[in-house]
Short mmCIF file of C-alpha atoms in Angstrom, two decimals:
data_model
loop_
_atom_site.label_atom_id
_atom_site.label_comp_id
_atom_site.label_asym_id
_atom_site.label_seq_id
_atom_site.Cartn_x
_atom_site.Cartn_y
_atom_site.Cartn_z
CA MET A 6 0.00 0.00 0.00
CA ASN A 7 1.32 3.42 -0.91
CA ASN A 8 1.49 6.20 1.67
CA PHE A 9 0.84 9.67 0.39
CA ALA A 10 1.86 13.07 1.72
CA GLU A 11 0.25 16.13 0.27
CA ALA A 12 1.15 19.78 0.38
CA LYS A 13 -0.99 22.61 -0.91
CA ILE A 14 0.29 25.35 -3.17
CA ASP A 15 -2.22 28.11 -3.85
CA GLY A 16 -5.04 25.74 -2.93
CA PHE A 17 -3.95 22.90 -5.25
CA PRO A 18 -2.87 19.57 -3.71
CA LEU A 19 0.65 18.38 -4.56
CA ASP A 20 1.43 14.71 -4.05
CA LEU A 21 5.04 14.73 -2.91
CA PHE A 22 5.67 11.01 -2.78
CA ASN A 23 3.69 9.82 -5.80
CA PHE A 24 4.90 12.43 -8.28
CA ASP A 25 7.25 10.69 -10.71
CA LEU A 26 8.90 12.71 -13.46
CA THR A 27 10.23 9.48 -14.97
CA ALA A 28 6.85 7.72 -15.18
CA PRO A 29 5.97 6.68 -18.75
CA GLN A 30 3.84 9.29 -20.50
CA PRO A 31 1.19 7.83 -22.86
CA THR A 32 1.44 10.67 -25.39
CA LEU A 33 5.20 11.30 -25.27
CA ASP A 34 6.27 9.26 -28.31
CA ALA A 35 3.32 10.46 -30.38
CA GLU A 36 4.17 14.07 -29.56
CA LEU A 37 7.85 13.52 -30.34
CA LEU A 38 6.93 12.06 -33.71
CA LYS A 39 4.58 14.94 -34.43
CA GLN A 40 7.12 17.62 -33.53
CA LEU A 41 10.22 15.92 -34.97
CA SER A 42 8.79 14.04 -37.92
CA PHE A 43 11.50 15.53 -40.17
CA ILE A 44 14.17 13.35 -38.47
CA PRO A 45 14.84 10.28 -40.64
CA GLY A 46 14.20 6.98 -38.87
CA LEU A 47 12.65 8.51 -35.75
CA LYS A 48 9.41 6.55 -36.05
CA GLU A 49 11.34 3.31 -36.51
CA ILE A 50 13.41 4.00 -33.37
CA LEU A 51 10.33 4.81 -31.31
CA MET A 52 8.56 1.70 -32.57
CA LEU A 53 11.59 -0.50 -31.88
CA ARG A 54 11.72 0.62 -28.24
CA GLN A 55 8.01 -0.08 -27.78
CA VAL A 56 8.23 -3.44 -29.57
CA HIS A 57 11.18 -4.37 -27.34
CA ALA A 58 9.05 -3.82 -24.24
CA LEU A 59 6.18 -5.84 -25.71
CA GLU A 60 8.56 -8.69 -26.53
CA HIS A 61 9.79 -8.84 -22.94
CA ALA A 62 6.29 -8.66 -21.50
CA THR A 63 5.05 -11.41 -23.81
CA VAL A 64 7.86 -13.72 -22.69
CA TRP A 65 7.02 -12.95 -19.05
CA VAL A 66 3.32 -13.71 -19.57
CA LEU A 67 4.11 -16.97 -21.37
CA SER A 68 6.43 -17.93 -18.51
CA GLU A 69 4.00 -17.15 -15.69
CA SER A 70 2.71 -19.91 -13.47
CA LYS A 71 -0.27 -19.93 -11.17
CA SER A 72 0.16 -20.11 -7.41
CA THR A 73 -2.17 -19.86 -4.43
CA HIS A 74 -1.56 -17.22 -1.77
CA PRO A 75 -1.23 -19.09 1.58
CA SER A 76 -3.24 -16.62 3.64
CA THR A 77 -6.00 -15.59 1.23
CA PHE A 78 -6.14 -18.77 -0.89
CA THR A 79 -6.47 -16.61 -3.99
CA SER A 80 -4.78 -17.44 -7.28
CA ILE A 81 -1.82 -15.20 -8.16
CA ASN A 82 0.59 -15.00 -11.09
CA VAL A 83 4.18 -15.98 -10.29
CA GLN A 84 6.84 -14.70 -12.68
CA VAL A 85 9.50 -17.22 -13.61
CA ASP A 86 12.15 -16.99 -16.31
CA ASN A 87 11.50 -19.62 -18.96
CA LYS A 88 14.94 -19.98 -20.55
CA PHE A 89 13.46 -21.95 -23.44
CA LEU A 90 11.75 -18.81 -24.74
CA GLY A 91 13.54 -15.94 -26.45
CA GLY A 92 12.79 -13.01 -28.68
CA LEU A 93 14.23 -10.59 -31.20
CA SER A 94 12.69 -7.17 -31.79
CA THR A 95 12.44 -5.21 -35.02
CA GLU A 96 10.63 -1.98 -35.83
CA GLN A 97 7.81 -4.01 -37.43
CA GLY A 98 7.30 -6.54 -34.64
CA PHE A 99 9.20 -9.26 -32.84
CA TYR A 100 10.25 -12.86 -33.38
CA LEU A 101 9.39 -15.33 -30.62
CA TYR A 102 11.57 -18.45 -30.38
CA GLY A 103 10.61 -21.60 -28.51
CA GLU A 104 7.92 -24.23 -28.36
CA VAL A 105 4.63 -22.45 -27.83
CA ASN A 106 1.09 -22.83 -29.08
CA ILE A 107 0.12 -20.01 -31.42
CA SER A 108 -3.17 -19.55 -29.54
CA ASP A 109 -1.26 -19.17 -26.28
CA LEU A 110 1.10 -16.71 -27.94
CA ARG A 111 -1.79 -14.65 -29.31
CA ARG A 112 -3.39 -14.52 -25.86
CA ALA A 113 -0.06 -13.71 -24.15
CA ALA A 114 0.86 -10.90 -26.55
CA THR A 115 -2.57 -9.31 -26.23
CA LEU A 116 -2.52 -9.62 -22.44
CA ALA A 117 1.07 -8.33 -22.26
CA LEU A 118 0.14 -5.21 -24.24
CA HIS A 119 -2.89 -4.60 -22.01
CA ARG A 120 -0.92 -5.04 -18.79
CA LEU A 121 1.93 -2.81 -19.92
CA ILE A 122 -0.24 0.14 -20.88
CA ASN A 123 -2.25 -0.26 -17.68
CA GLY A 124 0.67 0.20 -15.31
CA GLU A 125 2.62 -3.08 -15.07
CA TRP A 126 5.74 -1.37 -16.43
CA HIS A 127 8.10 -3.85 -14.79
CA LEU A 128 7.13 -6.37 -17.47
CA ALA A 129 9.18 -4.34 -19.97
CA ILE A 130 12.43 -5.36 -18.22
CA HIS A 131 13.93 -8.82 -18.67
CA PRO A 132 17.16 -10.20 -17.13
CA ARG A 133 18.19 -12.09 -20.29
CA CYS A 134 17.92 -9.05 -22.55
CA GLY A 135 20.91 -8.37 -24.79
CA THR A 136 21.09 -4.91 -23.24
CA ASN A 137 22.44 -6.47 -20.05
CA ALA A 138 25.19 -8.27 -21.94
CA SER A 139 26.17 -5.07 -23.74
CA VAL A 140 26.23 -3.16 -20.46
CA ALA A 141 28.37 -5.88 -18.86
CA MET A 142 30.93 -5.67 -21.68
CA LEU A 143 31.05 -1.86 -21.51
CA LEU A 144 31.46 -1.88 -17.72
CA THR A 145 34.17 -4.55 -17.89
CA ALA A 146 36.08 -2.64 -20.55
CA GLY A 147 35.75 0.63 -18.66
CA PHE A 148 36.85 -0.81 -15.32
CA ALA A 149 39.69 -2.72 -16.98
CA VAL A 150 41.04 0.45 -18.57
CA GLY A 151 40.70 2.28 -15.25
CA MET A 152 42.57 -0.47 -13.37
CA HIS A 153 45.27 -0.56 -16.03
CA ILE A 154 45.87 3.16 -15.57
CA LEU A 155 45.67 3.20 -11.77
CA LEU A 156 47.67 0.07 -10.89
CA PRO A 157 51.40 -0.52 -11.31
CA PRO A 158 52.45 -2.06 -14.65
CA GLY A 159 53.48 -5.42 -13.15
CA ILE A 160 51.85 -8.56 -14.52
CA ILE A 161 50.47 -9.68 -11.14
CA GLU A 162 49.00 -6.27 -10.37
CA GLN A 163 47.43 -6.02 -13.81
CA LEU A 164 45.90 -9.49 -13.55
CA VAL A 165 44.47 -8.66 -10.13
CA GLY A 166 43.09 -5.43 -11.54
CA LEU A 167 41.50 -7.25 -14.46
CA GLY A 168 39.90 -9.72 -12.07
CA LEU A 169 38.55 -6.90 -9.92
CA ALA A 170 37.22 -5.14 -13.02
CA ALA A 171 35.43 -8.25 -14.24
CA THR A 172 33.98 -9.03 -10.80
CA THR A 173 32.77 -5.48 -10.23
CA ALA A 174 31.22 -5.31 -13.69
CA ALA A 175 29.42 -8.62 -13.14
CA GLU A 176 27.97 -7.34 -9.86
CA LEU A 177 26.78 -4.03 -11.32
CA ALA A 178 25.63 -5.21 -14.76
CA PRO A 179 22.15 -6.54 -13.80
CA ASP A 180 21.10 -3.29 -12.09
CA VAL A 181 22.72 -0.97 -14.63
CA GLY A 182 21.33 -3.11 -17.45
CA ALA A 183 17.83 -2.86 -16.00
CA LEU A 184 18.18 0.93 -15.87
CA ALA A 185 19.40 0.99 -19.47
CA GLN A 186 16.41 -1.08 -20.52
CA ARG A 187 13.95 1.12 -18.66
CA TYR A 188 15.22 4.46 -19.94
CA ILE A 189 16.94 3.69 -23.25
CA THR A 190 16.15 0.44 -25.04
CA THR A 191 12.47 -0.02 -24.15
CA ALA A 192 9.36 2.15 -23.95
CA ILE A 193 5.82 1.33 -22.87
CA PRO A 194 3.90 0.46 -26.08
CA PHE A 195 1.14 3.04 -25.80
CA ASN A 196 1.16 3.46 -29.58
CA LEU A 197 1.29 -0.16 -30.74
CA LYS A 198 -1.45 -2.38 -32.09
CA ILE A 199 -0.99 -6.08 -32.77
CA GLU A 200 -1.87 -6.87 -36.40
CA ASN A 201 -1.27 -10.61 -36.67
CA ILE A 202 0.93 -13.50 -35.57
CA THR A 203 2.39 -15.94 -38.08
CA ARG A 204 4.75 -18.91 -38.14
CA THR A 205 7.83 -17.96 -40.14
CA THR A 206 11.63 -18.05 -40.28
CA ASP A 207 14.00 -15.24 -39.37
CA VAL A 208 16.84 -13.87 -41.50
CA TRP A 209 19.10 -16.72 -40.31
CA GLY A 210 16.57 -19.37 -41.28
CA GLN A 211 15.51 -20.21 -37.72
CA GLU A 212 11.87 -21.13 -37.18
CA ALA A 213 9.96 -18.62 -35.08
CA TYR A 214 6.67 -16.84 -34.66
CA PHE A 215 6.48 -13.25 -35.78
CA VAL A 216 4.21 -10.85 -33.90
CA LYS A 217 3.55 -8.03 -36.37
CA VAL A 218 2.53 -4.65 -34.99
CA CYS A 219 1.57 -1.28 -36.38
CA TRP A 220 1.63 2.30 -35.09
CA ARG A 221 -1.69 3.23 -33.55
CA GLU A 222 -2.56 6.84 -34.24
CA GLU A 223 -4.26 8.64 -31.35
#
């Protein structure tokens, strides 16, 4: 349960603890596209970020299992990471890899979109996203360079520094990667509409489902 504290400025209530400047804004991408439509590729970038979030949420929904709350005996969704499912986002939709029934995928994608735009923003973040791997490599490289500069040039010292760099990067990567996903590589799909889902192959010839989306004009 959230606790709220309110202050009044000129008679208007101001919620101090529930005011979030970083909360997803439903009209932000549409307004950006309207104001900056002259920028080549902008729509594709905005769509890719939204598709990326929908891909993650769909994998989460497909991976969910039902559990019963011990005190209330009500059914709740438990999020687990199904490592047999994976995805790849494009600006036109996303590929879904893994054994799944197309009816279940259609239901999951529709439910994922609904849950994302209705406040379950955490579904847009996934621990196996490629963003995390990229962040881990960047952190490792950055720390390694820093250790190389700071430590003496001896082989032992440099190896110790490299080990510290790798360990520190591994510890920080999940949290930094999640932040990168939230603010850079994903966006809540307020402007997406699911067109259809088909069985296909990707550019490498791997079998997959493709969830095709389109931009939904407000």
